[in-house]
Short mmCIF file of C-alpha atoms in Angstrom, two decimals:
data_model
loop_
_atom_site.label_atom_id
_atom_site.label_comp_id
_atom_site.label_asym_id
_atom_site.label_seq_id
_atom_site.Cartn_x
_atom_site.Cartn_y
_atom_site.Cartn_z
CA UNK A 24 -35.73 -61.01 20.77
CA UNK A 25 -38.89 -60.30 18.84
CA UNK A 26 -42.13 -62.26 18.92
CA UNK A 27 -44.91 -61.97 16.38
CA UNK A 28 -48.33 -63.45 15.75
CA UNK A 29 -48.21 -64.02 11.99
CA UNK A 30 -45.24 -66.18 10.94
CA UNK A 31 -45.44 -65.10 7.29
CA UNK A 32 -45.17 -61.36 7.99
CA UNK A 33 -41.84 -59.73 7.15
CA UNK A 34 -42.41 -56.28 8.69
CA UNK A 35 -43.98 -54.89 11.83
CA UNK A 36 -45.19 -51.46 12.93
CA UNK A 37 -45.65 -52.42 16.59
CA UNK A 38 -43.21 -52.97 19.44
CA UNK A 39 -43.28 -56.61 20.49
CA UNK A 40 -41.83 -58.22 23.62
CA UNK A 41 -38.40 -56.75 24.17
CA UNK A 42 -35.89 -58.40 26.54
CA UNK A 43 -33.14 -55.94 27.49
CA UNK A 44 -29.61 -57.32 27.09
CA UNK A 45 -26.39 -55.57 27.98
CA UNK A 46 -22.90 -56.67 27.01
CA UNK A 47 -19.97 -54.78 28.56
CA UNK A 48 -16.36 -54.81 27.45
CA UNK A 49 -14.25 -54.15 30.55
CA UNK A 50 -11.00 -53.06 28.87
CA UNK A 51 -10.44 -49.50 27.76
CA UNK A 52 -9.85 -49.01 24.07
CA UNK A 53 -10.21 -46.43 21.34
CA UNK A 54 -12.23 -47.24 18.27
CA UNK A 55 -13.04 -45.02 15.32
CA UNK A 56 -15.01 -45.58 12.16
CA UNK A 57 -16.67 -43.40 9.58
CA UNK A 58 -18.93 -43.88 6.59
CA UNK A 59 -21.09 -41.74 4.39
CA UNK A 60 -24.66 -42.88 4.81
CA UNK A 61 -26.46 -40.24 2.75
CA UNK A 62 -26.57 -40.82 -1.02
CA UNK A 63 -25.72 -37.86 -3.21
CA UNK A 64 -27.40 -37.03 -6.52
CA UNK A 65 -27.65 -39.68 -9.25
CA UNK A 66 -26.37 -38.42 -12.61
CA UNK A 67 -27.21 -40.16 -15.91
CA UNK A 68 -26.72 -39.41 -19.60
CA UNK A 69 -28.85 -40.94 -22.37
CA UNK A 70 -29.45 -40.25 -26.04
CA UNK A 71 -32.52 -38.10 -26.53
CA UNK A 72 -32.48 -36.87 -22.94
CA UNK A 73 -28.95 -35.61 -22.46
CA UNK A 74 -27.73 -35.39 -18.88
CA UNK A 75 -30.25 -35.52 -16.04
CA UNK A 76 -30.06 -35.91 -12.28
CA UNK A 77 -32.24 -37.72 -9.75
CA UNK A 78 -32.43 -36.46 -6.17
CA UNK A 79 -33.88 -38.73 -3.48
CA UNK A 80 -34.32 -37.12 -0.06
CA UNK A 81 -36.16 -37.52 3.25
CA UNK A 82 -38.13 -34.61 4.70
CA UNK A 83 -39.31 -33.85 8.21
CA UNK A 84 -42.90 -32.78 7.43
CA UNK A 85 -45.74 -33.30 4.99
CA UNK A 86 -45.22 -29.84 3.50
CA UNK A 87 -41.78 -30.97 2.26
CA UNK A 88 -40.47 -27.58 3.27
CA UNK A 89 -37.34 -28.80 5.02
CA UNK A 90 -35.05 -31.60 3.87
CA UNK A 91 -33.43 -33.70 6.59
CA UNK A 92 -29.80 -32.71 6.97
CA UNK A 93 -27.55 -35.29 5.25
CA UNK A 94 -25.09 -35.00 8.16
CA UNK A 95 -27.67 -36.48 10.53
CA UNK A 96 -27.91 -39.82 8.69
CA UNK A 97 -28.75 -42.53 9.67
CA UNK A 98 -32.20 -41.07 10.37
CA UNK A 99 -33.59 -42.16 13.72
CA UNK A 100 -37.35 -42.84 13.78
CA UNK A 101 -39.96 -44.53 15.94
CA UNK A 102 -42.27 -47.25 14.68
CA UNK A 103 -45.45 -45.80 13.15
CA UNK A 104 -43.88 -42.35 12.73
CA UNK A 105 -44.70 -40.84 9.34
CA UNK A 106 -41.66 -40.66 7.11
CA UNK A 107 -41.70 -38.32 4.11
CA UNK A 108 -39.74 -38.88 0.90
CA UNK A 109 -39.30 -36.86 -2.25
CA UNK A 110 -37.81 -37.80 -5.62
CA UNK A 111 -36.95 -35.05 -8.07
CA UNK A 112 -35.46 -35.06 -11.56
CA UNK A 113 -33.40 -32.16 -12.85
CA UNK A 114 -33.07 -31.93 -16.63
CA UNK A 115 -32.24 -29.27 -19.18
CA UNK A 116 -35.30 -30.40 -21.17
CA UNK A 117 -38.57 -28.74 -20.26
CA UNK A 118 -40.81 -31.47 -21.64
CA UNK A 119 -39.73 -34.30 -19.36
CA UNK A 120 -41.86 -36.20 -16.90
CA UNK A 121 -40.78 -38.28 -13.90
CA UNK A 122 -42.39 -41.66 -13.23
CA UNK A 123 -41.74 -43.74 -10.11
CA UNK A 124 -42.49 -47.28 -11.19
CA UNK A 125 -41.61 -49.10 -8.00
CA UNK A 126 -40.26 -48.59 -4.50
CA UNK A 127 -39.26 -51.23 -2.00
CA UNK A 128 -37.71 -51.42 1.43
CA UNK A 129 -34.80 -53.70 2.29
CA UNK A 130 -32.84 -54.24 5.52
CA UNK A 131 -29.58 -53.71 3.62
CA UNK A 132 -28.41 -51.27 0.97
CA UNK A 133 -29.16 -53.71 -1.82
CA UNK A 134 -32.33 -53.39 -3.94
CA UNK A 135 -31.95 -57.06 -4.93
CA UNK A 136 -31.91 -58.28 -1.35
CA UNK A 137 -34.10 -61.43 -1.11
CA UNK A 138 -35.80 -59.89 1.92
CA UNK A 139 -37.86 -56.89 0.80
CA UNK A 140 -41.19 -55.16 1.26
CA UNK A 141 -43.00 -53.56 -1.70
CA UNK A 142 -44.24 -50.02 -1.21
CA UNK A 143 -45.00 -49.27 -4.87
CA UNK A 144 -45.09 -51.94 -7.57
CA UNK A 145 -45.77 -51.37 -11.28
CA UNK A 146 -46.86 -47.84 -10.45
CA UNK A 147 -49.45 -49.10 -7.93
CA UNK A 148 -49.44 -48.38 -4.19
CA UNK A 149 -48.93 -51.62 -2.24
CA UNK A 150 -48.50 -50.37 1.33
CA UNK A 151 -51.75 -49.41 3.05
CA UNK A 152 -50.22 -46.48 4.96
CA UNK A 153 -48.64 -44.83 1.92
CA UNK A 154 -49.86 -41.36 0.97
CA UNK A 155 -48.95 -39.70 -2.35
CA UNK A 156 -48.93 -35.91 -2.10
CA UNK A 157 -49.55 -33.28 -4.75
CA UNK A 158 -46.82 -33.62 -7.36
CA UNK A 159 -45.77 -32.05 -10.62
CA UNK A 160 -44.05 -33.46 -13.71
CA UNK A 161 -40.58 -33.50 -12.16
CA UNK A 162 -41.35 -34.27 -8.50
CA UNK A 163 -42.82 -37.26 -6.68
CA UNK A 164 -43.58 -36.88 -2.99
CA UNK A 165 -44.95 -39.59 -0.74
CA UNK A 166 -45.02 -40.72 2.87
CA UNK A 167 -45.76 -43.82 4.92
CA UNK A 168 -45.67 -45.09 8.49
CA UNK A 169 -42.28 -46.29 9.66
CA UNK A 170 -41.85 -50.03 10.07
CA UNK A 171 -39.09 -52.50 10.78
CA UNK A 172 -38.27 -55.91 9.41
CA UNK A 173 -39.07 -58.79 11.74
CA UNK A 174 -35.91 -60.40 13.02
CA UNK A 175 -32.48 -59.09 13.93
CA UNK A 176 -32.62 -55.99 11.71
CA UNK A 177 -32.13 -52.42 12.86
CA UNK A 178 -32.15 -50.48 9.59
CA UNK A 179 -34.33 -49.94 6.55
CA UNK A 180 -33.26 -48.66 3.14
CA UNK A 181 -35.67 -47.42 0.47
CA UNK A 182 -34.86 -48.02 -3.20
CA UNK A 183 -36.97 -46.99 -6.19
CA UNK A 184 -37.08 -47.63 -9.93
CA UNK A 185 -37.53 -44.38 -11.84
CA UNK A 186 -38.09 -43.53 -15.51
CA UNK A 187 -37.82 -40.24 -17.38
CA UNK A 188 -40.33 -39.71 -20.19
CA UNK A 189 -41.30 -37.18 -22.81
CA UNK A 190 -44.38 -35.54 -21.34
CA UNK A 191 -47.65 -35.90 -23.23
CA UNK A 192 -46.74 -39.03 -25.19
CA UNK A 193 -49.50 -41.58 -24.46
CA UNK A 194 -47.34 -44.51 -25.59
CA UNK A 195 -44.62 -44.29 -22.95
CA UNK A 196 -44.54 -45.89 -19.52
CA UNK A 197 -45.20 -42.65 -17.67
CA UNK A 198 -48.59 -42.30 -19.34
CA UNK A 199 -49.64 -45.83 -18.37
CA UNK A 200 -49.62 -45.16 -14.63
CA UNK A 201 -50.60 -48.07 -12.40
CA UNK A 202 -50.59 -51.38 -14.27
CA UNK A 203 -50.71 -55.04 -13.35
CA UNK A 204 -47.36 -55.63 -15.03
CA UNK A 205 -48.80 -57.08 -18.25
CA UNK A 206 -50.93 -54.32 -19.76
CA UNK A 207 -47.87 -52.44 -20.99
CA UNK A 208 -47.18 -54.96 -23.70
CA UNK A 209 -44.43 -55.53 -26.23
CA UNK A 210 -46.43 -53.93 -29.05
CA UNK A 211 -45.65 -50.52 -27.46
CA UNK A 212 -41.94 -51.21 -27.02
CA UNK A 213 -40.50 -49.49 -30.11
CA UNK A 214 -42.57 -46.33 -29.71
CA UNK A 215 -41.99 -46.15 -25.97
CA UNK A 216 -38.22 -46.49 -26.05
CA UNK A 217 -38.01 -43.36 -28.20
CA UNK A 218 -39.87 -41.31 -25.61
CA UNK A 219 -38.64 -42.74 -22.32
CA UNK A 220 -35.34 -43.39 -20.63
CA UNK A 221 -34.05 -46.63 -19.25
CA UNK A 222 -35.11 -47.72 -15.78
CA UNK A 223 -32.73 -46.51 -13.10
CA UNK A 224 -32.39 -47.63 -9.48
CA UNK A 225 -31.93 -44.99 -6.81
CA UNK A 226 -31.87 -45.49 -3.04
CA UNK A 227 -31.66 -43.56 0.18
CA UNK A 228 -31.23 -44.31 3.86
CA UNK A 229 -30.84 -45.82 6.23
CA UNK A 230 -33.66 -45.35 8.67
CA UNK A 231 -32.64 -46.54 12.11
CA UNK A 232 -35.16 -47.31 14.81
CA UNK A 233 -34.80 -45.60 18.17
CA UNK A 234 -34.71 -47.78 21.25
CA UNK A 235 -37.16 -46.96 24.02
CA UNK A 236 -35.65 -45.04 26.91
CA UNK A 237 -35.51 -46.86 30.24
CA UNK A 238 -37.82 -44.35 31.93
CA UNK A 239 -40.64 -44.41 29.41
CA UNK A 240 -43.99 -46.13 30.16
CA UNK A 241 -43.41 -48.56 27.30
CA UNK A 242 -40.10 -49.62 28.78
CA UNK A 243 -41.65 -50.13 32.21
CA UNK A 244 -44.34 -52.29 30.66
CA UNK A 245 -41.75 -54.37 28.83
CA UNK A 246 -39.73 -54.69 32.04
CA UNK A 247 -42.79 -55.84 34.01
CA UNK A 248 -43.59 -58.42 31.35
CA UNK A 249 -40.02 -59.68 31.45
CA UNK A 250 -40.11 -60.01 35.25
CA UNK A 251 -43.40 -61.88 35.02
CA UNK A 252 -42.02 -64.32 32.44
CA UNK A 253 -38.88 -64.97 34.49
CA UNK A 254 -40.89 -65.44 37.70
CA UNK A 255 -43.27 -67.93 36.09
CA UNK A 256 -40.35 -69.88 34.63
CA UNK A 257 -38.58 -69.93 38.02
CA UNK A 258 -41.58 -71.23 39.97
CA UNK A 259 -42.28 -73.83 37.27
CA UNK A 260 -38.69 -75.10 37.58
CA UNK A 261 -38.94 -75.22 41.40
CA UNK A 262 -42.21 -77.13 41.22
CA UNK A 263 -40.69 -79.62 38.79
CA UNK A 264 -37.67 -80.27 41.03
CA UNK A 265 -39.87 -80.68 44.12
CA UNK A 266 -42.08 -83.12 42.27
CA UNK A 267 -39.12 -85.24 41.26
CA UNK A 268 -37.74 -85.32 44.83
CA UNK A 269 -41.10 -86.30 46.32
CA UNK A 270 -41.52 -89.05 43.75
CA UNK A 271 -38.08 -90.50 44.51
CA UNK A 272 -38.77 -90.39 48.26
CA UNK A 273 -42.00 -92.36 47.86
CA UNK A 274 -40.38 -94.90 45.61
CA UNK A 275 -37.65 -95.52 48.21
CA UNK A 276 -40.26 -96.56 50.83
CA UNK A 277 -41.91 -99.15 48.67
CA UNK A 278 -41.03 -102.67 49.78
CA UNK A 279 -40.58 -105.05 46.94
CA UNK A 280 -42.03 -108.52 47.67
CA UNK A 281 -40.89 -111.66 45.89
CA UNK A 282 -43.04 -114.78 45.61
CA UNK A 283 -41.50 -117.67 47.55
CA UNK A 284 -41.99 -120.98 45.71
CA UNK A 285 -43.91 -123.61 47.77
CA UNK A 286 -41.95 -126.71 48.94
CA UNK A 287 -42.98 -130.19 47.89
CA UNK A 288 -44.12 -132.42 50.87
#
């Protein structure tokens, strides 16, 4: 159960009231399942650009010196931890430039999920915790504080729209940078298409949020709050029952009088 103060918010970076719940299955059984969480490289081929590859990875530090091992996915994080991501394009052409037009988070591996949170939109940073690090023409590195979607969601996927451009051409989308979505008008369309690739969607994840251990101070605080809530509810119920019993007892002692009609003499 999660409570929140702003009903229109869709994400949170703070632990709210958490009520522990345990469900046990008494019978012994063997279950097995496997899936490949980590996304491999994205390979595309387009006229004018040949074959090129996008790599989307998570890193464990702001120096981007060590990529998180794909075998450890899903990646377990705590709320407000910094998460570091890097997108790289590999191309046989030396004059290409990578542009990350948008990035969004979704609770499922679907960039068109109706529930989403914009991190980058139209080349503009939307999330206040996002930091863009020093990049070159073929790399884009950024980080932000971990968050979770409000509700019964345990995972977050990151998907981005990327474009490959001919470097140095002022008419393509890469050269426009951050726009409001309308400044890159149709009058540039014919020139731009010759010097930029199509938009491609790439994604990576999931991020999974670690549950607080039972011995941590945060867990003890949550447990104390839960005990307080249960205790208040219990005493309120007892007081209500006592009040009803007392009321019925008093009503039983009341003698009802009827008016006797006077006789005619």
